[in-house]
Amino acid sequence: MQKRIVILFLAVLIVASAISTVAQTEEKFNFYARGPYRSEVPRPQSILRYDVGDHHTTYAQMEKVIDEIARAASDRVRIFDIGLTPEYRMMRLVAISSPENILRLEEIKSKVSQLTDPRKTSAAQAQAIARDTPAIAWMAYTIHGNESSSFEAMMQVVYQLAASVEPATIDILKNTVVLIVTGENPDGHERFATWYNSVAIGDADRNAIEHREPWSIFGRLNHYRFNLNRDTLAVTQAETRNMMQAFMEWNPQVAVDHHGQPSQYFFPPVSLPINPNLPQPMYNKWLEIYGRANAAAFDSNKWDYYVRDVFDAFYPGYWDMYPSLNGAIGMTYETDGGGFKGLRWTRDDGTIVTFRSSIAKHFVASMTTLEQTAANREARLRDYYEFRSRAMSDAAKSPLKRVVILPQGDKYKAAELIEILSWMRIEVKVATAPFTSKTAHDYLEKNSPPRTKTFPAGSYVIDLNQPQRILIKAILEQDTPQDKAFVDDNIARFKRNQMRGKNQQREEYGFYDITAWSLPLAFGVESYWTEDTTEINGSLVTKEAISASKQGSVSGRAKIAYVIPYTTDTTGAFVARLLQKGFRVAVSTRQLNAGGKNWPAGTFVIRISRNPDSIHETVAQYAKDLGVDVTAVDSGFADDGDTGVGGESVLSLRSPRIAVIADEGIDPESYGSIWWTFDRFGVKFTPITIAAARSGALKNFNVLIIPDGNPGRYFSAFGSSGINILKDWASSGGTIITARGASVFAALKDVGLTSSRLVGSEDDEQKSNVSSKSDSKEEKIIPAPSPLPKPAESTELKSDRSDIVFPLLPPIASPSASAYKIPEPLPGAFMRATVDRTSYLNYGVEANELPVLLASGYFFRISKEGGNPLIFDPDPKHPLTVSGFVWEGNTEPLLAGTAYLIDEPTGNGHVVLFAEDPFFRGLTRSTTRQFLNALIFNGVL
Ligand SMILES: [Zn+2]
């Protein structure tokens, strides 16, 4: 007993002294113990003028350090510019190797690249290359710009490799070419570093402002507020493209992505689920080799760390997974300090983690990884070749042999998808004649039997019998199964959660990220996979062919009108752009006859008489930019039907003047995905705060977009007066578009921007109809869950990746069976939505069904007073689930009959609700037309 008190007393003393002095638990790490060093190579500190971990280095300062080291160590170091960021910072790739290797970099690159094609390189040739070629190690730092330790560690690694003559370092240089990405997210890091340096006093108190990054800073994300560590799937951002291009040029055998968020250092092995496309036991074997080496180094430093736990290897859009799916051993390393923890941070036991110590851990892990790569060079190169040669010999065993993508529904979007595949060195053919498969499966049907299908000429064909097969399968297969043990464990948690009382905390699930991502589904392009590879007439798609498919055309200089059928998403953007420039555009609400042809309702008409002369060149320019095909019409006479270009059913559109809410508490990625979409389409918008919206700013706009955010926060930030302003503004002709959490806000009874209600909420009158097992009166279900963790408040998130995907667990802990009436949040699955083709929001949509990603428990009752352009229509033969994990007995029964997209007419205006983010990560694009239609038809239809 007494002993315990003494220990407690000591603990208090330690905590007290930790607060007033430096960290008690870790010695000051010596970064210069691995010499001797060449004196002509400058240490980073001699350029920066501060010691490691005393201050945050900006990008320009870092560039100076790297340049000076490279100049002094030109025998070992080469710098390559790999492309600009959106804010005009140059991304750099630093190659460091022995002087002999540096002189033959091109030769090394070419030899290693021969290992990527077993059709051209025999096993014997591969053995020879493996014997005498260095391995290539990709070391990338600071993809999350506010995970700042990695940025500083990188400079120390560069110095060590450039300056040291220590035998172990020399051995690394001989056996590897080290490629260092000096900053994967320069723009985000710069926001963070500049802000942090300006407010930091080095206070370890968790409440100090230096640990609370403002919304507008949040350096984790890039310029467009994209999480770059999710972007190797859709490759939307410049940073991703720059890195991917460099990666595919060098073909690394190991790749480390350096982060820094959790409470302890993490390195692999990883936890379940592991993407089943990764070849085993090869993948696990190498994670074990690197993991044990790191563990030995950390143990000898007496440093804490963990393996497995929350970091899985399932979603293929991370910068550890992309390398792994290309034959490298890709790994995420997470250090425990820096970033939001700043220079000093108090741990849960009162000890302090310092910026310097967390930099040291990355430095040691980086060097250990390079030593292991050097030591295992030949085996690693052999396995790298084996990765593709085995993939190809396994191709015959897998039912998925070919993917067919049809461009007819949107030639531009299909070309964008093919372009992404081409960046990944995936070979795509285009069929020049129709062909038939007897074993075709529609991507919109899960587990459907094979059937016969004839594909038209122009179809894109991706055969899996090619070197990139593993990557192709991982990103294109319709559904990727998770390890059974993992699934069973989560279902058991679900069942236990059903039994919990409302005041008992629910168990968390193990899902790290979305469980469905298949690119054809994400993009919403009509696609099939086949079990056969019928011979086709066709040729490999070239860069030129892709850009030709993205080109538009104008059939001539119109005398009377230009007619534009709505055949691509970009057509909507084309119209929005013209309207915003002040040109007059109209839409035909009935079948139109013009130029001797019938055009469907939803076709756009630009009448020459209503526009200035500059319309001709503007139409030509925008058509070219956005890949839109325009037909010039020289007579207003309709040969047939009731509607010609001058008809009563051709309605003038009004220019969309768009405001987007951008404010604290809003999901920055949701806002960013809208920003990025508008930018790439050339559509203008104005970001405004909620306070501005409440105090008169809306008068300048006719469209207001409210991105995903916490519904409760929206409720309190708008307040009843703000809600009334929104209603009045919509009634007088404005269009409000809401996404996800903002749609939940709109559907609150006390807000009433729609007659829809959230399924399972206390406002939901229908919820008692779903199950009769219990009386629902006892439940207190508030449809406004606890606030989103503000980025800056994300103190010691359990995992680095636990960002915005899965944050809004319903606030309910309901008694037993009644819980089945409440949708369990989905980690992210594609569901089949049915299209109401009569709604103007579906103008231009030819498909009767679309895949939509659901990544929440937000299901919306159909609007009783408005329209429901996309609903979940159950069909016993055709499940709603298309791909990904769903909760059996919960998801489908509760989703059936609800709406994904709602159009609520409000006075002269509309409220348009999307159940989810329309442009999640720039990856989901299946409802782009619906989103654009809400803008361009605002106030008219
Ligand atoms: Zn990170």
JSON list of C-alpha atoms in Angstrom, two decimals, residues 75 97-105 108 174:
[
{"chain": "A", "resi": 75, "resn": "ASP", "atom": "CA", "xyz": [29.52, 12.59, -56.83]},
{"chain": "A", "resi": 97, "resn": "SER", "atom": "CA", "xyz": [23.99, 6.44, -54.60]},
{"chain": "A", "resi": 98, "resn": "SER", "atom": "CA", "xyz": [27.66, 5.57, -54.91]},
{"chain": "A", "resi": 99, "resn": "PRO", "atom": "CA", "xyz": [29.68, 7.63, -57.39]},
{"chain": "A", "resi": 100, "resn": "GLU", "atom": "CA", "xyz": [29.89, 4.57, -59.69]},
{"chain": "A", "resi": 101, "resn": "ASN", "atom": "CA", "xyz": [26.12, 4.13, -59.65]},
{"chain": "A", "resi": 102, "resn": "ILE", "atom": "CA", "xyz": [25.46, 7.83, -60.12]},
{"chain": "A", "resi": 103, "resn": "LEU", "atom": "CA", "xyz": [27.46, 7.70, -63.34]},
{"chain": "A", "resi": 104, "resn": "ARG", "atom": "CA", "xyz": [25.27, 4.88, -64.66]},
{"chain": "A", "resi": 105, "resn": "LEU", "atom": "CA", "xyz": [21.86, 5.91, -63.38]},
{"chain": "A", "resi": 108, "resn": "ILE", "atom": "CA", "xyz": [20.42, 1.05, -63.81]},
{"chain": "A", "resi": 174, "resn": "LYS", "atom": "CA", "xyz": [26.77, 0.62, -53.38]}
]
